[in-house]
PDB file of C-alpha atoms in Angstrom:
ATOM      1  CA  MET A   1      48.430 -52.086  86.128  1.00 71.00           C
ATOM      2  CA  ILE A   2      47.685 -53.072  82.537  1.00 82.00           C
ATOM      3  CA  GLN A   3      48.858 -56.584  83.356  1.00 85.00           C
ATOM      4  CA  THR A   4      46.411 -56.723  86.282  1.00 82.00           C
ATOM      5  CA  ILE A   5      43.555 -55.618  84.020  1.00 79.00           C
ATOM      6  CA  ARG A   6      44.501 -58.283  81.473  1.00 82.00           C
ATOM      7  CA  LYS A   7      44.525 -60.970  84.165  1.00 83.00           C
ATOM      8  CA  ALA A   8      41.141 -59.812  85.466  1.00 79.00           C
ATOM      9  CA  TRP A   9      39.727 -59.799  81.941  1.00 82.00           C
ATOM     10  CA  GLY A  10      41.017 -63.354  81.464  1.00 85.00           C
ATOM     11  CA  VAL A  11      38.757 -64.687  84.233  1.00 85.00           C
ATOM     12  CA  PRO A  12      35.347 -65.325  82.576  1.00 87.00           C
ATOM     13  CA  GLU A  13      33.270 -64.715  85.732  1.00 90.00           C
ATOM     14  CA  LEU A  14      35.046 -61.451  86.492  1.00 90.00           C
ATOM     15  CA  ARG A  15      34.807 -60.334  82.859  1.00 89.00           C
ATOM     16  CA  LYS A  16      31.052 -60.943  82.954  1.00 93.00           C
ATOM     17  CA  LYS A  17      30.730 -58.812  86.114  1.00 92.00           C
ATOM     18  CA  ILE A  18      32.828 -55.994  84.630  1.00 91.00           C
ATOM     19  CA  VAL A  19      30.751 -55.948  81.422  1.00 93.00           C
ATOM     20  CA  PHE A  20      27.533 -55.929  83.448  1.00 95.00           C
ATOM     21  CA  THR A  21      28.756 -52.993  85.557  1.00 94.00           C
ATOM     22  CA  LEU A  22      29.787 -51.063  82.455  1.00 93.00           C
ATOM     23  CA  LEU A  23      26.392 -51.743  80.853  1.00 96.00           C
ATOM     24  CA  ILE A  24      24.578 -50.361  83.893  1.00 95.00           C
ATOM     25  CA  LEU A  25      26.818 -47.281  83.855  1.00 94.00           C
ATOM     26  CA  LEU A  26      26.038 -46.776  80.158  1.00 94.00           C
ATOM     27  CA  ILE A  27      22.314 -46.906  80.925  1.00 94.00           C
ATOM     28  CA  PHE A  28      22.883 -44.408  83.741  1.00 93.00           C
ATOM     29  CA  ARG A  29      24.701 -41.992  81.427  1.00 91.00           C
ATOM     30  CA  ILE A  30      21.955 -42.312  78.792  1.00 93.00           C
ATOM     31  CA  GLY A  31      19.333 -41.558  81.458  1.00 91.00           C
ATOM     32  CA  ASN A  32      21.317 -38.453  82.399  1.00 89.00           C
ATOM     33  CA  ALA A  33      20.713 -37.176  78.850  1.00 90.00           C
ATOM     34  CA  ILE A  34      16.946 -37.780  78.562  1.00 92.00           C
ATOM     35  CA  PRO A  35      15.001 -34.675  79.637  1.00 91.00           C
ATOM     36  CA  VAL A  36      11.733 -34.815  81.533  1.00 91.00           C
ATOM     37  CA  PRO A  37       8.777 -33.704  79.388  1.00 89.00           C
ATOM     38  CA  TYR A  38       7.095 -30.290  79.821  1.00 87.00           C
ATOM     39  CA  ILE A  39      10.208 -28.462  81.024  1.00 86.00           C
ATOM     40  CA  ASN A  40      11.998 -25.721  79.136  1.00 84.00           C
ATOM     41  CA  THR A  41      15.543 -27.009  79.623  1.00 84.00           C
ATOM     42  CA  THR A  42      17.159 -23.976  77.979  1.00 85.00           C
ATOM     43  CA  LEU A  43      15.585 -21.591  80.502  1.00 85.00           C
ATOM     44  CA  LEU A  44      16.434 -23.947  83.351  1.00 84.00           C
ATOM     45  CA  GLY A  45      20.062 -24.282  82.271  1.00 81.00           C
ATOM     46  CA  ASN A  46      20.472 -20.512  82.011  1.00 83.00           C
ATOM     47  CA  TYR A  47      18.801 -19.967  85.380  1.00 82.00           C
ATOM     48  CA  LEU A  48      20.890 -22.579  87.209  1.00 79.00           C
ATOM     49  CA  ASP A  49      24.093 -21.312  85.571  1.00 79.00           C
ATOM     50  CA  SER A  50      23.437 -18.010  87.319  1.00 80.00           C
ATOM     51  CA  MET A  51      22.947 -19.943  90.598  1.00 75.00           C
ATOM     52  CA  SER A  52      26.238 -21.881  90.353  1.00 73.00           C
ATOM     53  CA  GLY A  53      27.560 -20.712  93.740  1.00 77.00           C
ATOM     54  CA  THR A  54      24.494 -21.874  95.682  1.00 79.00           C
ATOM     55  CA  VAL A  55      23.235 -25.173  97.058  1.00 80.00           C
ATOM     56  CA  LEU A  56      21.470 -25.745  93.734  1.00 77.00           C
ATOM     57  CA  GLY A  57      24.819 -25.509  91.982  1.00 77.00           C
ATOM     58  CA  LEU A  58      26.232 -28.134  94.353  1.00 77.00           C
ATOM     59  CA  TYR A  59      23.239 -30.386  93.772  1.00 76.00           C
ATOM     60  CA  ASN A  60      23.754 -29.971  90.032  1.00 76.00           C
ATOM     61  CA  VAL A  61      27.380 -31.053  90.377  1.00 75.00           C
ATOM     62  CA  MET A  62      26.370 -34.089  92.476  1.00 73.00           C
ATOM     63  CA  SER A  63      23.895 -35.127  89.759  1.00 74.00           C
ATOM     64  CA  GLY A  64      26.485 -34.784  87.002  1.00 74.00           C
ATOM     65  CA  GLY A  65      24.681 -31.831  85.417  1.00 77.00           C
ATOM     66  CA  ALA A  66      21.398 -33.741  85.184  1.00 81.00           C
ATOM     67  CA  PHE A  67      19.703 -31.337  87.625  1.00 81.00           C
ATOM     68  CA  SER A  68      20.230 -28.301  85.384  1.00 82.00           C
ATOM     69  CA  GLN A  69      19.012 -30.246  82.359  1.00 86.00           C
ATOM     70  CA  ALA A  70      15.995 -31.707  84.218  1.00 88.00           C
ATOM     71  CA  THR A  71      16.707 -35.243  83.045  1.00 91.00           C
ATOM     72  CA  ILE A  72      14.960 -38.338  84.344  1.00 93.00           C
ATOM     73  CA  PHE A  73      17.916 -38.868  86.707  1.00 92.00           C
ATOM     74  CA  ALA A  74      17.996 -35.234  87.901  1.00 89.00           C
ATOM     75  CA  LEU A  75      17.505 -36.205  91.550  1.00 89.00           C
ATOM     76  CA  SER A  76      20.429 -38.604  91.202  1.00 87.00           C
ATOM     77  CA  ILE A  77      21.122 -41.024  94.034  1.00 89.00           C
ATOM     78  CA  GLN A  78      20.652 -38.376  96.749  1.00 90.00           C
ATOM     79  CA  PRO A  79      17.212 -39.610  97.949  1.00 94.00           C
ATOM     80  CA  TYR A  80      18.693 -43.078  98.500  1.00 94.00           C
ATOM     81  CA  ILE A  81      21.673 -41.715 100.404  1.00 93.00           C
ATOM     82  CA  ASN A  82      19.384 -39.554 102.553  1.00 94.00           C
ATOM     83  CA  ALA A  83      17.031 -42.494 103.170  1.00 96.00           C
ATOM     84  CA  SER A  84      19.947 -44.710 104.201  1.00 94.00           C
ATOM     85  CA  ILE A  85      21.171 -42.115 106.683  1.00 95.00           C
ATOM     86  CA  ILE A  86      17.670 -41.556 108.086  1.00 95.00           C
ATOM     87  CA  ILE A  87      17.013 -45.279 108.536  1.00 94.00           C
ATOM     88  CA  GLN A  88      20.429 -45.833 110.165  1.00 93.00           C
ATOM     89  CA  LEU A  89      19.726 -43.019 112.625  1.00 94.00           C
ATOM     90  CA  LEU A  90      16.218 -44.331 113.312  1.00 93.00           C
ATOM     91  CA  THR A  91      17.655 -47.810 113.921  1.00 92.00           C
ATOM     92  CA  VAL A  92      19.410 -46.383 116.948  1.00 90.00           C
ATOM     93  CA  ALA A  93      16.378 -44.357 118.103  1.00 92.00           C
ATOM     94  CA  ILE A  94      13.538 -46.855 117.530  1.00 90.00           C
ATOM     95  CA  PRO A  95      13.774 -50.136 119.477  1.00 91.00           C
ATOM     96  CA  ALA A  96      11.788 -52.144 116.880  1.00 90.00           C
ATOM     97  CA  LEU A  97      14.223 -51.183 114.132  1.00 89.00           C
ATOM     98  CA  GLU A  98      17.153 -51.911 116.451  1.00 89.00           C
ATOM     99  CA  ARG A  99      15.812 -55.412 117.111  1.00 90.00           C
ATOM    100  CA  MET A 100      15.283 -55.871 113.390  1.00 90.00           C
ATOM    101  CA  ALA A 101      18.904 -54.890 112.685  1.00 87.00           C
ATOM    102  CA  LYS A 102      20.097 -57.513 115.177  1.00 89.00           C
ATOM    103  CA  GLU A 103      18.082 -60.331 113.541  1.00 88.00           C
ATOM    104  CA  GLY A 104      20.873 -61.054 111.077  1.00 86.00           C
ATOM    105  CA  GLU A 105      20.314 -61.454 107.353  1.00 89.00           C
ATOM    106  CA  GLU A 106      16.489 -61.388 107.601  1.00 91.00           C
ATOM    107  CA  GLY A 107      16.587 -58.166 109.589  1.00 90.00           C
ATOM    108  CA  ARG A 108      18.976 -56.539 107.122  1.00 90.00           C
ATOM    109  CA  LYS A 109      16.636 -57.470 104.271  1.00 91.00           C
ATOM    110  CA  LYS A 110      13.697 -55.858 106.090  1.00 93.00           C
ATOM    111  CA  ILE A 111      15.699 -52.710 106.789  1.00 93.00           C
ATOM    112  CA  ALA A 112      16.804 -52.604 103.130  1.00 93.00           C
ATOM    113  CA  ALA A 113      13.140 -52.794 102.087  1.00 94.00           C
ATOM    114  CA  ILE A 114      12.248 -49.964 104.479  1.00 94.00           C
ATOM    115  CA  THR A 115      15.136 -47.943 103.028  1.00 95.00           C
ATOM    116  CA  ARG A 116      13.779 -48.524  99.502  1.00 95.00           C
ATOM    117  CA  TYR A 117      10.310 -47.316 100.457  1.00 96.00           C
ATOM    118  CA  THR A 118      11.802 -44.315 102.224  1.00 97.00           C
ATOM    119  CA  THR A 119      13.831 -43.566  99.093  1.00 96.00           C
ATOM    120  CA  VAL A 120      10.692 -43.521  96.954  1.00 97.00           C
ATOM    121  CA  GLY A 121       8.969 -41.277  99.512  1.00 97.00           C
ATOM    122  CA  LEU A 122      11.899 -38.868  99.550  1.00 97.00           C
ATOM    123  CA  GLY A 123      11.993 -38.984  95.747  1.00 96.00           C
ATOM    124  CA  LEU A 124       8.330 -37.959  95.666  1.00 97.00           C
ATOM    125  CA  ILE A 125       8.978 -35.114  98.098  1.00 96.00           C
ATOM    126  CA  GLN A 126      12.072 -33.883  96.267  1.00 94.00           C
ATOM    127  CA  GLY A 127      10.415 -34.312  92.860  1.00 94.00           C
ATOM    128  CA  THR A 128       7.433 -32.269  94.050  1.00 95.00           C
ATOM    129  CA  ALA A 129       9.696 -29.583  95.473  1.00 93.00           C
ATOM    130  CA  TYR A 130      11.685 -29.465  92.222  1.00 90.00           C
ATOM    131  CA  TYR A 131       8.434 -29.171  90.230  1.00 91.00           C
ATOM    132  CA  PHE A 132       7.230 -26.229  92.335  1.00 91.00           C
ATOM    133  CA  TYR A 133      10.651 -24.632  92.005  1.00 87.00           C
ATOM    134  CA  LEU A 134      10.401 -24.944  88.230  1.00 86.00           C
ATOM    135  CA  ARG A 135       6.800 -23.728  88.131  1.00 86.00           C
ATOM    136  CA  ASN A 136       7.477 -20.709  90.343  1.00 86.00           C
ATOM    137  CA  ASN A 137      10.329 -19.689  88.047  1.00 82.00           C
ATOM    138  CA  LYS A 138       8.100 -20.189  84.958  1.00 83.00           C
ATOM    139  CA  ILE A 139      10.285 -22.970  83.587  1.00 82.00           C
ATOM    140  CA  THR A 140       7.495 -25.533  83.072  1.00 75.00           C
ATOM    141  CA  LEU A 141       5.508 -25.328  79.853  1.00 72.00           C
ATOM    142  CA  TYR A 142       2.050 -25.271  81.461  1.00 65.00           C
ATOM    143  CA  ASN A 143       1.321 -23.256  84.605  1.00 63.00           C
ATOM    144  CA  GLU A 144      -2.483 -23.037  84.756  1.00 67.00           C
ATOM    145  CA  GLY A 145      -5.576 -25.228  84.563  1.00 68.00           C
ATOM    146  CA  PHE A 146      -5.898 -28.949  83.985  1.00 67.00           C
ATOM    147  CA  SER A 147      -2.729 -29.024  81.908  1.00 79.00           C
ATOM    148  CA  ALA A 148      -0.775 -27.777  84.929  1.00 79.00           C
ATOM    149  CA  VAL A 149      -2.053 -30.665  87.084  1.00 85.00           C
ATOM    150  CA  PHE A 150      -1.249 -33.212  84.374  1.00 87.00           C
ATOM    151  CA  THR A 151       2.167 -31.619  83.889  1.00 86.00           C
ATOM    152  CA  ALA A 152       2.885 -31.722  87.625  1.00 89.00           C
ATOM    153  CA  ILE A 153       1.959 -35.390  87.884  1.00 93.00           C
ATOM    154  CA  ILE A 154       4.105 -36.368  84.894  1.00 93.00           C
ATOM    155  CA  ILE A 155       7.132 -34.370  86.081  1.00 92.00           C
ATOM    156  CA  VAL A 156       7.004 -35.587  89.698  1.00 95.00           C
ATOM    157  CA  LEU A 157       6.438 -39.221  88.753  1.00 96.00           C
ATOM    158  CA  THR A 158       9.244 -39.102  86.191  1.00 95.00           C
ATOM    159  CA  PHE A 159      11.723 -37.740  88.745  1.00 94.00           C
ATOM    160  CA  THR A 160      10.596 -40.327  91.309  1.00 96.00           C
ATOM    161  CA  ALA A 161      10.795 -43.188  88.821  1.00 96.00           C
ATOM    162  CA  GLY A 162      14.288 -42.042  87.835  1.00 95.00           C
ATOM    163  CA  THR A 163      15.393 -42.176  91.455  1.00 95.00           C
ATOM    164  CA  ALA A 164      13.882 -45.641  91.921  1.00 96.00           C
ATOM    165  CA  LEU A 165      15.583 -46.854  88.734  1.00 96.00           C
ATOM    166  CA  ILE A 166      18.969 -45.550  89.878  1.00 95.00           C
ATOM    167  CA  MET A 167      18.501 -47.272  93.237  1.00 95.00           C
ATOM    168  CA  TRP A 168      17.619 -50.528  91.455  1.00 95.00           C
ATOM    169  CA  MET A 169      20.642 -50.229  89.137  1.00 96.00           C
ATOM    170  CA  GLY A 170      22.902 -49.726  92.153  1.00 94.00           C
ATOM    171  CA  GLU A 171      21.496 -52.851  93.784  1.00 94.00           C
ATOM    172  CA  GLN A 172      21.988 -54.815  90.552  1.00 95.00           C
ATOM    173  CA  ILE A 173      25.652 -53.781  90.467  1.00 95.00           C
ATOM    174  CA  ASN A 174      25.959 -54.959  94.097  1.00 94.00           C
ATOM    175  CA  GLN A 175      24.500 -58.360  93.206  1.00 94.00           C
ATOM    176  CA  LYS A 176      25.790 -59.051  89.689  1.00 94.00           C
ATOM    177  CA  GLY A 177      28.568 -56.544  89.075  1.00 91.00           C
ATOM    178  CA  VAL A 178      31.814 -55.329  90.557  1.00 90.00           C
ATOM    179  CA  GLY A 179      31.957 -53.105  93.643  1.00 88.00           C
ATOM    180  CA  ASN A 180      29.412 -51.051  95.568  1.00 92.00           C
ATOM    181  CA  GLY A 181      26.767 -50.039  93.037  1.00 91.00           C
ATOM    182  CA  ILE A 182      25.598 -46.860  94.751  1.00 91.00           C
ATOM    183  CA  SER A 183      29.154 -45.584  95.131  1.00 91.00           C
ATOM    184  CA  ILE A 184      29.990 -46.393  91.520  1.00 92.00           C
ATOM    185  CA  ILE A 185      26.861 -44.615  90.273  1.00 90.00           C
ATOM    186  CA  LEU A 186      27.574 -41.622  92.486  1.00 86.00           C
ATOM    187  CA  PHE A 187      31.101 -41.453  91.062  1.00 87.00           C
ATOM    188  CA  ALA A 188      29.818 -41.905  87.492  1.00 85.00           C
ATOM    189  CA  GLY A 189      27.390 -39.029  88.024  1.00 76.00           C
ATOM    190  CA  ILE A 190      30.121 -36.657  89.134  1.00 73.00           C
ATOM    191  CA  VAL A 191      32.607 -37.611  86.416  1.00 68.00           C
TER     192      VAL A 191
END
């Protein structure tokens, strides 16, 4: 196995792809450590530790612990996975999408764009739901007045932007790195 790795490292093009993939994974891990502003992460961590046997505990595991720390990548790659499943199911149900899927490369590009937009929409929905969950449990720093509205906007947009960035990083690994980017990021989040 070590010999195989040495041979792979000896090929300049492959080495470049491996380094690029590792760089993206490093950025992903750094993003998993940056908390979203206006959230009391200590209270959130304690609260979610008590909820470890629930769906929230599972979601926390799937995000690599980022959910319980409310980091910018707290939503992880889940909105993209959900969007992909939804669009694949709708491709069978909606004739226009089915025709688009049969158009070849152009159709796949259009469906990929629709999946990206759906991912951002799901990220907004999940980010909003996560914000209200935090606010209802008094984990956000501001809960009333104008500051609460500003806080909500910042938190939701940060979660959504984190999801969009993860999706983009996965696509960059697909294009310039080694392997399936989304799968690698999902694995990196769990490990």
